[in-house]
XYZ file of C-alpha atoms in Angstrom:
625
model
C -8.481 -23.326 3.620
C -8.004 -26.505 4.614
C -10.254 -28.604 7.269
C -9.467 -31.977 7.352
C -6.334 -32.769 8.897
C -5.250 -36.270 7.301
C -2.808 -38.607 9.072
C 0.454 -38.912 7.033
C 0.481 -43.125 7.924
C -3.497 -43.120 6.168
C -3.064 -46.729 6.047
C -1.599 -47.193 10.025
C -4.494 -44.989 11.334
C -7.447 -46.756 9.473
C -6.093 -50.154 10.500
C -5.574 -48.886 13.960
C -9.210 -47.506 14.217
C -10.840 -50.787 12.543
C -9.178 -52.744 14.893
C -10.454 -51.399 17.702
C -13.958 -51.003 16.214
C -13.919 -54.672 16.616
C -12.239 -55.287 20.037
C -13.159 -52.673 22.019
C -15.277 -52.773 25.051
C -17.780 -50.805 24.995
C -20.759 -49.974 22.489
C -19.324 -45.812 23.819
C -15.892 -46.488 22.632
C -17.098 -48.298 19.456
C -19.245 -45.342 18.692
C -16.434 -42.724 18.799
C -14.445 -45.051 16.514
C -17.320 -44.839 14.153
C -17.395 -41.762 14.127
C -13.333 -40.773 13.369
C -13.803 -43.200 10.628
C -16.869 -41.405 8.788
C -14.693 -38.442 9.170
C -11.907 -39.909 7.598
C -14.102 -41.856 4.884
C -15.902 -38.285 4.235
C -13.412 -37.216 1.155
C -13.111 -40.741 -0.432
C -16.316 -42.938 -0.131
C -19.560 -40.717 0.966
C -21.523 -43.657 1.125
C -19.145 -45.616 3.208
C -18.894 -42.361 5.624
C -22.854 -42.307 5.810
C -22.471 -45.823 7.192
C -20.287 -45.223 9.995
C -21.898 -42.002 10.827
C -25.526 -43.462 11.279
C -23.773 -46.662 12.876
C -22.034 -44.336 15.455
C -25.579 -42.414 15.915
C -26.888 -45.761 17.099
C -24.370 -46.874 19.143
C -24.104 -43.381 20.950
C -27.642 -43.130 22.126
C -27.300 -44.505 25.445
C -24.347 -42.249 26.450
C -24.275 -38.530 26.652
C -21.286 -37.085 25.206
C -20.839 -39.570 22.538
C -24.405 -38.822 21.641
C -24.011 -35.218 21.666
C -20.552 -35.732 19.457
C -22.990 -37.020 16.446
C -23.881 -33.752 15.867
C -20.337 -32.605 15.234
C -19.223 -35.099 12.733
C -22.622 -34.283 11.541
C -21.015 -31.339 10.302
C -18.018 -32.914 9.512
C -19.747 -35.396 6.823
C -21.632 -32.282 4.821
C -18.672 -29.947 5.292
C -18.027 -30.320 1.858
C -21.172 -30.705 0.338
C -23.802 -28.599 1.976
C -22.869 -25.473 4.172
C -25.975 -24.911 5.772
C -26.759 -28.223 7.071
C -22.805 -28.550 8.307
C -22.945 -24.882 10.098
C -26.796 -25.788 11.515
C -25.111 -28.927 13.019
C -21.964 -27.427 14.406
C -23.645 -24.836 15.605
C -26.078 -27.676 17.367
C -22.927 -29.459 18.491
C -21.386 -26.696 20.727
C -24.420 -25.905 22.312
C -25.166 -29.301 23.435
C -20.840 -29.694 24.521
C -21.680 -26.809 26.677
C -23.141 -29.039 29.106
C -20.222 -31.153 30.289
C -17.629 -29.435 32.020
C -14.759 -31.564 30.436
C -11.287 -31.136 28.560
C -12.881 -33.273 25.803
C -16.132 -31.418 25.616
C -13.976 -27.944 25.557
C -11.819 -29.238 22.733
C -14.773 -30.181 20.336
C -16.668 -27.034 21.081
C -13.748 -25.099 19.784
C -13.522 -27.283 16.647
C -17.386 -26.688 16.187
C -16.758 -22.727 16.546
C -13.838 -22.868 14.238
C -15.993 -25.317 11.576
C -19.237 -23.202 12.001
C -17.242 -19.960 11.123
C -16.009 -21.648 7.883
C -19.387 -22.645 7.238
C -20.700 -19.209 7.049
C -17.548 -17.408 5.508
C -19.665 -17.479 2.326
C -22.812 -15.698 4.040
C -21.292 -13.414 6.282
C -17.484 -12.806 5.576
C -14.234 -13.288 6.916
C -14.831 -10.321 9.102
C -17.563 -13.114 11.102
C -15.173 -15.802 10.322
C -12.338 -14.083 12.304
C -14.741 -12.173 15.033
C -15.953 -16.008 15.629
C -12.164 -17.767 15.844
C -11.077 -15.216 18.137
C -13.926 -15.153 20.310
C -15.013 -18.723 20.974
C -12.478 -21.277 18.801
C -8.989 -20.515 20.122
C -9.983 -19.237 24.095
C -11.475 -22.645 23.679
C -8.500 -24.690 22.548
C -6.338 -23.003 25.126
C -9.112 -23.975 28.098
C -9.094 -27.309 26.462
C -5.755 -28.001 26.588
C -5.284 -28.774 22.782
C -2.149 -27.606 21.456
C -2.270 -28.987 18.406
C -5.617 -27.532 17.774
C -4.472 -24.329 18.929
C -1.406 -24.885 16.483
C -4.075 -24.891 13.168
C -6.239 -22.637 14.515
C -3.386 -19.846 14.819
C -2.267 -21.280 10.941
C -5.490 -21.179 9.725
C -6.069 -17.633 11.385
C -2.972 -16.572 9.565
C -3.901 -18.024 5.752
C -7.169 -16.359 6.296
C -5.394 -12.754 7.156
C -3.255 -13.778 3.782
C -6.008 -14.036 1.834
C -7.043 -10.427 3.391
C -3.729 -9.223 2.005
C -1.905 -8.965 5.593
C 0.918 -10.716 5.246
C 2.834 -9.669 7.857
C -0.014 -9.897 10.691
C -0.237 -13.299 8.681
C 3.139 -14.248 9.432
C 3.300 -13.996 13.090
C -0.198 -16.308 13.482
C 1.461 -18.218 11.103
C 4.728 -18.752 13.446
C 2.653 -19.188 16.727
C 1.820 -22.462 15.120
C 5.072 -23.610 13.677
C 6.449 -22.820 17.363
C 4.242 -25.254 18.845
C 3.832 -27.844 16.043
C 7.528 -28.605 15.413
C 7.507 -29.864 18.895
C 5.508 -32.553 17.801
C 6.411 -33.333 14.424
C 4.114 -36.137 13.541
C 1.010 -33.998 13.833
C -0.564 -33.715 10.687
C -1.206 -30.255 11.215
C 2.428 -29.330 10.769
C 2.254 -30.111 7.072
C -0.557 -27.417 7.043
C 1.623 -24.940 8.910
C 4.631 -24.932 6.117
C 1.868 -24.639 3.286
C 0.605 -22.009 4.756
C 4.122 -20.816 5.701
C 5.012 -21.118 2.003
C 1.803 -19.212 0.352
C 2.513 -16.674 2.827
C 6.235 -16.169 1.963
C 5.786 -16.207 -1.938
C 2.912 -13.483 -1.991
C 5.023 -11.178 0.885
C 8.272 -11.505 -1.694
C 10.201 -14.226 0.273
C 11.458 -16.371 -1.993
C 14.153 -18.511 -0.312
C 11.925 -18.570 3.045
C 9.489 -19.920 1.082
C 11.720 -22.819 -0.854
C 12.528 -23.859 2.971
C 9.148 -24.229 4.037
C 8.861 -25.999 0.695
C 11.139 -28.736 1.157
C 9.896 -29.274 4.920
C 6.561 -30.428 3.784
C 8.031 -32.022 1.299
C 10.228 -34.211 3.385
C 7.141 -34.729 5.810
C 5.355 -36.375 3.154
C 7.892 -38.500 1.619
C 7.358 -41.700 3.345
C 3.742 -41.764 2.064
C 3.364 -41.712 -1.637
C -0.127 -42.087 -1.202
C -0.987 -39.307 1.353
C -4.029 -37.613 0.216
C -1.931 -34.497 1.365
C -0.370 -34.495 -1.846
C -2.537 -31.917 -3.890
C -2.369 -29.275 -1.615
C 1.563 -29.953 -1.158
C 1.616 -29.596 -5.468
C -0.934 -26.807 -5.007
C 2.252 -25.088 -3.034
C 4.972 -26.236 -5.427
C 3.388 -24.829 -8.031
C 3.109 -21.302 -6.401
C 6.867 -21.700 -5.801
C 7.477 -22.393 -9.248
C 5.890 -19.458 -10.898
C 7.161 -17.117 -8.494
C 11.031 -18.223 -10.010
C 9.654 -18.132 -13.314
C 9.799 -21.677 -14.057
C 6.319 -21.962 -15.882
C 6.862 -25.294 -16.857
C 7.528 -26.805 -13.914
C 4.228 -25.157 -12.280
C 1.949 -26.330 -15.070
C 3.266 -29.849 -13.994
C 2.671 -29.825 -10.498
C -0.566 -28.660 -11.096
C -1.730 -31.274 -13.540
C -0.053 -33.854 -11.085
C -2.721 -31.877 -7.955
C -5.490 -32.172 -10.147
C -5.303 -35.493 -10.825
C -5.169 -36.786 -7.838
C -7.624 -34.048 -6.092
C -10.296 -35.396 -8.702
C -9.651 -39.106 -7.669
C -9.504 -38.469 -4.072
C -12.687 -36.309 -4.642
C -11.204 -32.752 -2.790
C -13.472 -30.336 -4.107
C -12.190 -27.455 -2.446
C -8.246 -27.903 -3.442
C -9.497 -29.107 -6.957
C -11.070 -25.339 -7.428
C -7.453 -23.778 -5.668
C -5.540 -25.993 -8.527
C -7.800 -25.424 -10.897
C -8.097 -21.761 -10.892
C -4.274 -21.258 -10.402
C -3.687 -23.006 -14.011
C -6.292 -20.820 -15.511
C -4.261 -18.093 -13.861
C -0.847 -19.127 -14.880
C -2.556 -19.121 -18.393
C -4.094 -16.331 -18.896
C -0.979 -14.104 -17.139
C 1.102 -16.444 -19.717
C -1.259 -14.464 -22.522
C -1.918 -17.609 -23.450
C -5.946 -16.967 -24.150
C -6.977 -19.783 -26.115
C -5.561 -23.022 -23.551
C -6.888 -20.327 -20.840
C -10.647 -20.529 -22.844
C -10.648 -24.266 -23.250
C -9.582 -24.982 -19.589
C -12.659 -22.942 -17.947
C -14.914 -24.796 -20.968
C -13.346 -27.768 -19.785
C -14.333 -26.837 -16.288
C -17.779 -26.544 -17.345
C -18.148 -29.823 -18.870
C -16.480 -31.949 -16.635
C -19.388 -30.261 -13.800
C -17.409 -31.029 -10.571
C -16.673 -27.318 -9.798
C -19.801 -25.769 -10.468
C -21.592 -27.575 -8.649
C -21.066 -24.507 -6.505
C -22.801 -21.385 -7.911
C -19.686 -18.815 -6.757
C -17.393 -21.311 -8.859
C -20.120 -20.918 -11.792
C -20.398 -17.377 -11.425
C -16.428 -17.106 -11.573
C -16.233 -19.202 -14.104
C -19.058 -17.388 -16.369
C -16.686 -14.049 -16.030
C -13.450 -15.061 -16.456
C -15.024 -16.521 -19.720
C -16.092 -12.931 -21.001
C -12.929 -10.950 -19.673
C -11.098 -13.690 -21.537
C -13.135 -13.697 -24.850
C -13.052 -10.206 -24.417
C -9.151 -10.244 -24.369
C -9.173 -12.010 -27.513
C -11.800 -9.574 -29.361
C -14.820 -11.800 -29.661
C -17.563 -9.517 -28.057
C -20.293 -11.654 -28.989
C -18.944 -14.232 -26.520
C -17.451 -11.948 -24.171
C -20.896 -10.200 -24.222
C -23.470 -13.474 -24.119
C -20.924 -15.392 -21.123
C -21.556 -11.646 -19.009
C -25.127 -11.886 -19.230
C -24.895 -15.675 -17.849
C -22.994 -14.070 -15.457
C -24.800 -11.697 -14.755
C -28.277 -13.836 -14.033
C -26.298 -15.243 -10.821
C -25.315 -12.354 -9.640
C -26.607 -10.985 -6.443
C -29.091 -7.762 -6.190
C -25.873 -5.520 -4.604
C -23.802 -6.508 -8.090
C -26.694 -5.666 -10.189
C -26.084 -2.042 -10.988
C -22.374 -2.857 -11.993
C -22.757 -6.030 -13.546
C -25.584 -4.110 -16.050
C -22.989 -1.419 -16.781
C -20.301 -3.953 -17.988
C -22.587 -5.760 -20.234
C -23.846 -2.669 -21.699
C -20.223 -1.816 -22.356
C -19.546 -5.218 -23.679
C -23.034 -4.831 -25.993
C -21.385 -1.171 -26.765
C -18.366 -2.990 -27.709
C -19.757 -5.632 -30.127
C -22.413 -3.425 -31.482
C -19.032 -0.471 -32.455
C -17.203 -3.789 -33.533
C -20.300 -4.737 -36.136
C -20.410 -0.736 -37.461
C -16.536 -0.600 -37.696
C -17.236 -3.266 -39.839
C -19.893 -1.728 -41.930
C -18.054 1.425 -42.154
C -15.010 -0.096 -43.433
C -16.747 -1.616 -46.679
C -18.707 1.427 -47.098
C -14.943 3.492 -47.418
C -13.659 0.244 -49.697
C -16.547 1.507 -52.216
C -16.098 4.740 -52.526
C -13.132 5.496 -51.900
C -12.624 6.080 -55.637
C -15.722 9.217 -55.125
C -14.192 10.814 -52.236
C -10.358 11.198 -54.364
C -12.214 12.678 -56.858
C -14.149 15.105 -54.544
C -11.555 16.023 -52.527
C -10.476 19.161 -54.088
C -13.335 20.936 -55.084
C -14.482 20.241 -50.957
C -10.639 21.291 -49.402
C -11.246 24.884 -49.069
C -15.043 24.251 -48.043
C -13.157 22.067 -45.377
C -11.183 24.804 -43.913
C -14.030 27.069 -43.652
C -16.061 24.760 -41.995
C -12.774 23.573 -39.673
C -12.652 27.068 -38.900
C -15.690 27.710 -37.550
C -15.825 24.145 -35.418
C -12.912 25.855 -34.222
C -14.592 28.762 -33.264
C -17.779 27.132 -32.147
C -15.130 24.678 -29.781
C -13.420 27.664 -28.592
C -17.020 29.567 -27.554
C -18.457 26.109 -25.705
C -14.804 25.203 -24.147
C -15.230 28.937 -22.475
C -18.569 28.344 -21.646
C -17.621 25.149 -20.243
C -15.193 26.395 -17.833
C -16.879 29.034 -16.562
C -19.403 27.056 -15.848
C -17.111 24.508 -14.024
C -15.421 27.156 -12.123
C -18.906 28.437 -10.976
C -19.489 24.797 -9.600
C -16.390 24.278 -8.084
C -16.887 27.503 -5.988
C -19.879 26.716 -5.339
C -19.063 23.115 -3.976
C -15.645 24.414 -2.103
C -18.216 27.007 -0.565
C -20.704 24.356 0.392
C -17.813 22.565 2.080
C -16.810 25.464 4.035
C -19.882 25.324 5.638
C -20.745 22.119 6.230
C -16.777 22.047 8.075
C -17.669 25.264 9.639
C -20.963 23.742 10.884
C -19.348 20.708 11.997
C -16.634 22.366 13.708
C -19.137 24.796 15.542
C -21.055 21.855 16.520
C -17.995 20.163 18.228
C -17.508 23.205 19.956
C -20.471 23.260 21.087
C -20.785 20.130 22.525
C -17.309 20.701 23.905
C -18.634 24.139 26.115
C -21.569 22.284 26.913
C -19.606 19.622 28.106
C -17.541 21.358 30.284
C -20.402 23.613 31.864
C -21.809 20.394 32.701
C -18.877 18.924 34.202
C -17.798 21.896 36.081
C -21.028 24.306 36.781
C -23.784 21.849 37.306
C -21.616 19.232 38.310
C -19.920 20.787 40.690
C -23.188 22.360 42.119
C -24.562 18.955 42.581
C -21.628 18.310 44.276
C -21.973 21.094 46.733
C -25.398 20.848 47.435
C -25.128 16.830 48.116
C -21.869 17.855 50.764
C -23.841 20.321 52.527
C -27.255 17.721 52.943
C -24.672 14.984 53.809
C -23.539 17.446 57.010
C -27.076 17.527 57.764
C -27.337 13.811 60.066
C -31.402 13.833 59.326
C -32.309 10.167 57.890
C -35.276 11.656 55.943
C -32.746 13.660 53.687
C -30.764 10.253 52.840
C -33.067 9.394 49.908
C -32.768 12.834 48.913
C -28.812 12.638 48.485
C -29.651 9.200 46.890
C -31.586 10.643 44.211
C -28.459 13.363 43.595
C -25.946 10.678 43.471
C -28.110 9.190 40.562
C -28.303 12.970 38.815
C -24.545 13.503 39.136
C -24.187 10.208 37.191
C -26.286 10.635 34.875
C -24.807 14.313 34.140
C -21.588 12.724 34.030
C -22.741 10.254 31.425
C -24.196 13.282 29.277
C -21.292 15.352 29.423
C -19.447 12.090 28.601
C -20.785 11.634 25.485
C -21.274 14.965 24.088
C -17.354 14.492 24.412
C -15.158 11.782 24.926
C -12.475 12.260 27.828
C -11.076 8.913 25.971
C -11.095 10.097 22.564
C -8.921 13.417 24.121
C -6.403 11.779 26.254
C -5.837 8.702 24.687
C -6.464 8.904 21.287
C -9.518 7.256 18.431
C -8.737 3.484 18.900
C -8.871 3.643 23.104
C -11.962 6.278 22.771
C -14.068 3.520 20.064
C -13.227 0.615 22.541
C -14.738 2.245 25.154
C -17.759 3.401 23.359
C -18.441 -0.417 22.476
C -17.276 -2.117 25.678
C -19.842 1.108 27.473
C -23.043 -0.646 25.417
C -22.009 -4.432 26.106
C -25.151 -5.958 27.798
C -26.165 -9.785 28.742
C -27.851 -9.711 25.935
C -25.801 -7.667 23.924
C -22.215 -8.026 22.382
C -20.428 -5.367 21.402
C -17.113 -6.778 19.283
C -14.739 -4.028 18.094
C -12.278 -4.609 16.204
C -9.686 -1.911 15.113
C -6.480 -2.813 12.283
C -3.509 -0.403 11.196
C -5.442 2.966 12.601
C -2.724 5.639 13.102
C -2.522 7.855 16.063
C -1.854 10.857 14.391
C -4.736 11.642 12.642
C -6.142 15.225 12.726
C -8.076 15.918 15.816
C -11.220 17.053 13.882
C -11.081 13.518 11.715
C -10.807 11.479 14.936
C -14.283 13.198 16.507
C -15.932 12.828 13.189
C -14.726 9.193 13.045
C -16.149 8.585 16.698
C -19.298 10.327 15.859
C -20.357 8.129 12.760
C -19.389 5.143 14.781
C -21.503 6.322 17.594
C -24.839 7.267 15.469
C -24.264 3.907 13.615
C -24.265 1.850 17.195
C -26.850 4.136 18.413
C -29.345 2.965 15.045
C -28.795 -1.262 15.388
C -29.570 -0.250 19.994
C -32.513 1.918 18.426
C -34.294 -0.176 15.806
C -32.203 -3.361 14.885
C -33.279 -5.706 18.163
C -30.073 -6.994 17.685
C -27.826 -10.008 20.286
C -24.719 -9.305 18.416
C -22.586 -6.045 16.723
C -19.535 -6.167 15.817
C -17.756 -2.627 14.740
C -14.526 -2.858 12.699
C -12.080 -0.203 11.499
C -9.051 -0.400 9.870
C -6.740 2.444 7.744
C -5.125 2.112 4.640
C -2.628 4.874 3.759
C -5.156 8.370 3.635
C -8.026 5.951 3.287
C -10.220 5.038 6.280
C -12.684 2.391 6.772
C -15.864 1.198 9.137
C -17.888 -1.252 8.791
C -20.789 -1.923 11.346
C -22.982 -5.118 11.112
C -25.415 -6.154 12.957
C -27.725 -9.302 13.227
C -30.907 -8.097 14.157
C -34.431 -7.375 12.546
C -32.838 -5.212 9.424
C -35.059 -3.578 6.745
C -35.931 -2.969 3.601
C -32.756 -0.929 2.082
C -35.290 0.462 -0.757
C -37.026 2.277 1.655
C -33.907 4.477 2.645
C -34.166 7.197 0.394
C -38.012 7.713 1.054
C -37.734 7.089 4.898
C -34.271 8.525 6.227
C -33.961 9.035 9.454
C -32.001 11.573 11.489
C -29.223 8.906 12.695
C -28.857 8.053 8.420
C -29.096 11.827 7.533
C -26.043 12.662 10.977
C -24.120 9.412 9.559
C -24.269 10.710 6.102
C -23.589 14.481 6.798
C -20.328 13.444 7.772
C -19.520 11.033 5.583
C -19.653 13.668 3.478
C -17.604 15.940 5.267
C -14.339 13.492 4.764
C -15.027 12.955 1.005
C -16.021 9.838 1.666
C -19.495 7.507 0.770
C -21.349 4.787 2.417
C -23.154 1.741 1.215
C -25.857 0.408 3.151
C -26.372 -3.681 2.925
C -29.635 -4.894 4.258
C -32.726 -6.951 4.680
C -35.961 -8.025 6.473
C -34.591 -10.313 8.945
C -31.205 -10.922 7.890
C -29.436 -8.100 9.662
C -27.472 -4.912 8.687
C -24.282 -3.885 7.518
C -22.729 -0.269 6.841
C -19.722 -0.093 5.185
C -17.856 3.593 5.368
C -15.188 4.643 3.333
C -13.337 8.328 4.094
C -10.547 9.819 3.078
C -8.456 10.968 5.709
C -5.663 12.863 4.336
C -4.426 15.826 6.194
């Protein structure tokens, strides 16, 4: 994803800003042009950045907004080099913005938002990264006035839905910024737009769109030989290229990318041109170049720097020694592997190696075997006939003994299997009785006690005595509060208008000061089963109902989306958490309801969590009718 919006005239702008570094004014204005030139030093010289940033920092300190814009380019000079200190000083730099009610001050605070939500992709998804542009980045670029912001926003919005696979909801971000960039062609950000516009047409299938967006950026960046633009533009071409076929011409562009993303020190599009060589490689079958390149990788050190790139790197290394049938080093890469691998990989990550150890170990017998049969090979001819009809009497009885454990075996399966469909029939039956329930209860709320209330308050209300006003106060309260009860033992959302309206209100119903609610529903079809909806509504309900409970938390955001007969939810949460170990000793009622069902749509949960860190539940059900 790309961050740094260069100029195309590199050479125009730099002169332009030393020039008024040296003329201007004011120490204020001399400290904002130290600044945009630490930013724009950032990818070439680090040490020449560091010296306009703390330059700026000392001109700044006797002005307010200046001073409070050090902490953003803060963020901009360890953007790509350490994610924690850049998204700690974003997140710094909006806060303090918040304090002067200007167009400027808006427009940085949305480029901190966007910046902080790249920052913590890594630690907390695209699902945060997407919940945080929404929310804060782009209302803030509109209030700001920033169109051109708002134009790479809405492209970067769109490459990040690509990389989610949703290339048509992709596509239409994508286009909101083309509509308002080519309005102003010299903005850098166009260039971004028609990559982005390219990638996007080349993995949805359209070829020829994509050759058009092509040859826009491409005509864009003609003037400047020299644009540090040019990787990610050959980064493009080379995606192009493979998608005719033309293999040759891909590999080019991609050497050409990496060349110059090493000497203009571009980490990030270095690992994008990297990895799509490797790719082009091993698709090409190709193993051995595909070996040497990641070995390469490894040596040369400026990837994996980055433990994700190391980890990446580590098991592309054993899938591709595997794919040329040395297990040993298929098998010792996967245990390098799987050392930086992450306590939620481990179980996984332990199966493939003992496959892999399987493998090698099978591969070393085979081996054993075969000389074994070389030697006496000569004994068995000779044996052979006095043991053939000894052979068919012993065939014929592992026939028999087959024939008496295959029977065995399916009666016993057929025993389970009725027992499981039975054990579904209830738990549906059960289900379906509770909804009923709750439905009838509902109701006879609504209607019998509801409407007594209703009659007793009308006939106090006829009564003018002032003592009997607290009285129809306190009913007024009760008649809520039924109404509330009845409401959530069932929906009137979720029966009129459907799953997505019914979940929207749930989470918009909990909102507090100090609590936000984000939902966040993609593809969900309205004509899903009535029964699958309340079940849906329910696990979403207990699962909000646990983070108000126990989690202490400022922020949950709910998101479901539908793939074909395949639902999803996910539910995370930034409060206290706990110790996920402890689920299957201490699980509560809400866990056990959530679970139950889970269950009861075929479907299983995974439960991500920790002391501190927050929680996440991600639900997966099968929704077929």
């Amino acid at each position: 994803m790309a961050q740094l919006s260069l100029p195309l005239d590199e050479r125009a702008y730099t002169d332009s800003l030393d020039n008024i570094l040296h003329h201007a004014p004011s120490d204020s204005t001399r400290a904002r042009v130290c600044f945009q030139l630490a930013e724009y030093w950032r990818g070439k010289d680090t040490v020449k950045a560091r010296s306009f940033l703390d330059q700026g920092a000392r001109l700044a300190q006797r002005f307010p907004l200046p001073h409070a814009l050090h902490a953003f380019y803060e963020g901009q000079f360890y953007f790509n080099t350490d994610a924690p200190k850049a998204a700690d000083a974003f997140f710094r730099s909006q806060q303090q913005l918040a304090a002067f009610p200007t167009k400027e001050a808006t427009r940085f605070r949305a480029m901190a938002w966007f910046n902080y939500g790249i920052m913590q992709r890594g630690a907390k998804g695209d699902d945060f990264v997407i919940d945080t542009w929404l929310t804060h980045a782009i209302p803030l670029a509109e209030q700001g006035g920033d169109e051109d912001k708002l134009a790479l926003y809405y492209t970067q919005l769109g490459t990040l839905l690509m990389y989610n696979a949703r290339f048509d909801k992709a596509q239409v971000y994508i286009d909101k910024g083309l509509t308002i960039l080519e309005k102003h062609p010299g903005s850098p950000n166009l260039l971004f737009a028609y990559f982005a516009a390219t990638s996007n047409a080349i993995y949805s299938k359209h070829i020829a769109a994509a050759k058009g967006y092509l040859d826009k950026a491409k005509a864009l960046l003609a003037p400047y030989p020299e644009s540090a633009n040019y990787p990610n533009y050959y980064y493009n071409e080379s995606l192009y290229y493979t998608a005719v076929n033309e293999f040759g011409k891909a590999m080019g562009s991609l050497d050409k990318g990496i060349a110059m993303a090493r000497k203009l020190q571009q980490p990030q599009v270095l690992q994008m041109l990297v990895f799509r060589k490797y790719n082009i490689l091993q698709e090409s079958k190709a193993y051995g170049p595909a070996r040497q390149l990641l070995l390469d990788i490894l040596k040369e050190g400026t990837l994996t720097k980055e433990v994700n790139n190391r980890k990446t790197i580590y098991q592309q290394l054993a899938s591709i020694n595997a794919s040329m049938g040395d297990m040993k080093q298929a098998y010792d890469w996967q245990v390098k592997y799987a050392t930086l691998s992450d306590s939620l990989q481990e179980a996984k990550l332990q199966a493939h190696i003992q496959e892999l150890e399987i493998k090698y170990n099978n591969a070393e017998k085979e081996k054993k075997i075969a000389q074994l049969e070389v030697v006496n090979a000569k004994a068995a001819l000779a044996a052979r006939k006095n043991k053939q009809l000894a052979g068919l009497f012993g065939m014929a009885a592992v026939l028999a003994l087959v024939v008496a454990l295959f029977a065995t075996w399916f009666y016993r399966k057929n025993k389970q299997l009725a027992a499981a469909q039975l054990k579904t029939q209830v738990a549906q039956a059960l289900l379906q009785g509770e909804e009923n329930e709750r439905a009838r209860v509902a109701r006879d709320l609504h209607d019998g006690l509801g409407g007594l209330l209703a009659g007793i308050k009308l006939h106090l209300s006829a009564v003018a005595r002032p003592e009997l006003h607290k009285v129809i106060d306190q009913l007024d309260h009760s008649s809520a509060e039924l109404r509330r009860i009845a409401h959530n033992m069932m929906p009137e959302a979720l029966l009129s208008y459907g799953l997505v309206a019914a979940l929207q209100q749930l989470c918009a119903s909990l909102e507090t000061p100090a609590l936000q609610v984000s939902f966040q529903p993609f593809g969900i079809q309205d004509n899903l089963p009535r029964m699958t909806q309340v079940t849906i509504y329910r696990i979403v309900q207990e699962a909000l109902s646990n983070a108000l409970r126990h989690a202490q938390a400022s922020s949950v955001v709910v998101q479901c989306s539908q793939e074909g007969s395949t639902f999803f939810i996910t539910v995370e949460d930034n409060g206290r958490g706990f110790d996920k170990h402890s689920i299957s000793k201490e699980k509560g009622i809400g866990l056990s309801n959530i679970e139950r069902r889970v269950l009861f749509l075929n479907g299983k949960m995974d439960i991500d969590a920790a002391v501190n860190e927050g929680t996440t539940i991600n639900i997966e059900l099968n929704v077929a009718g």
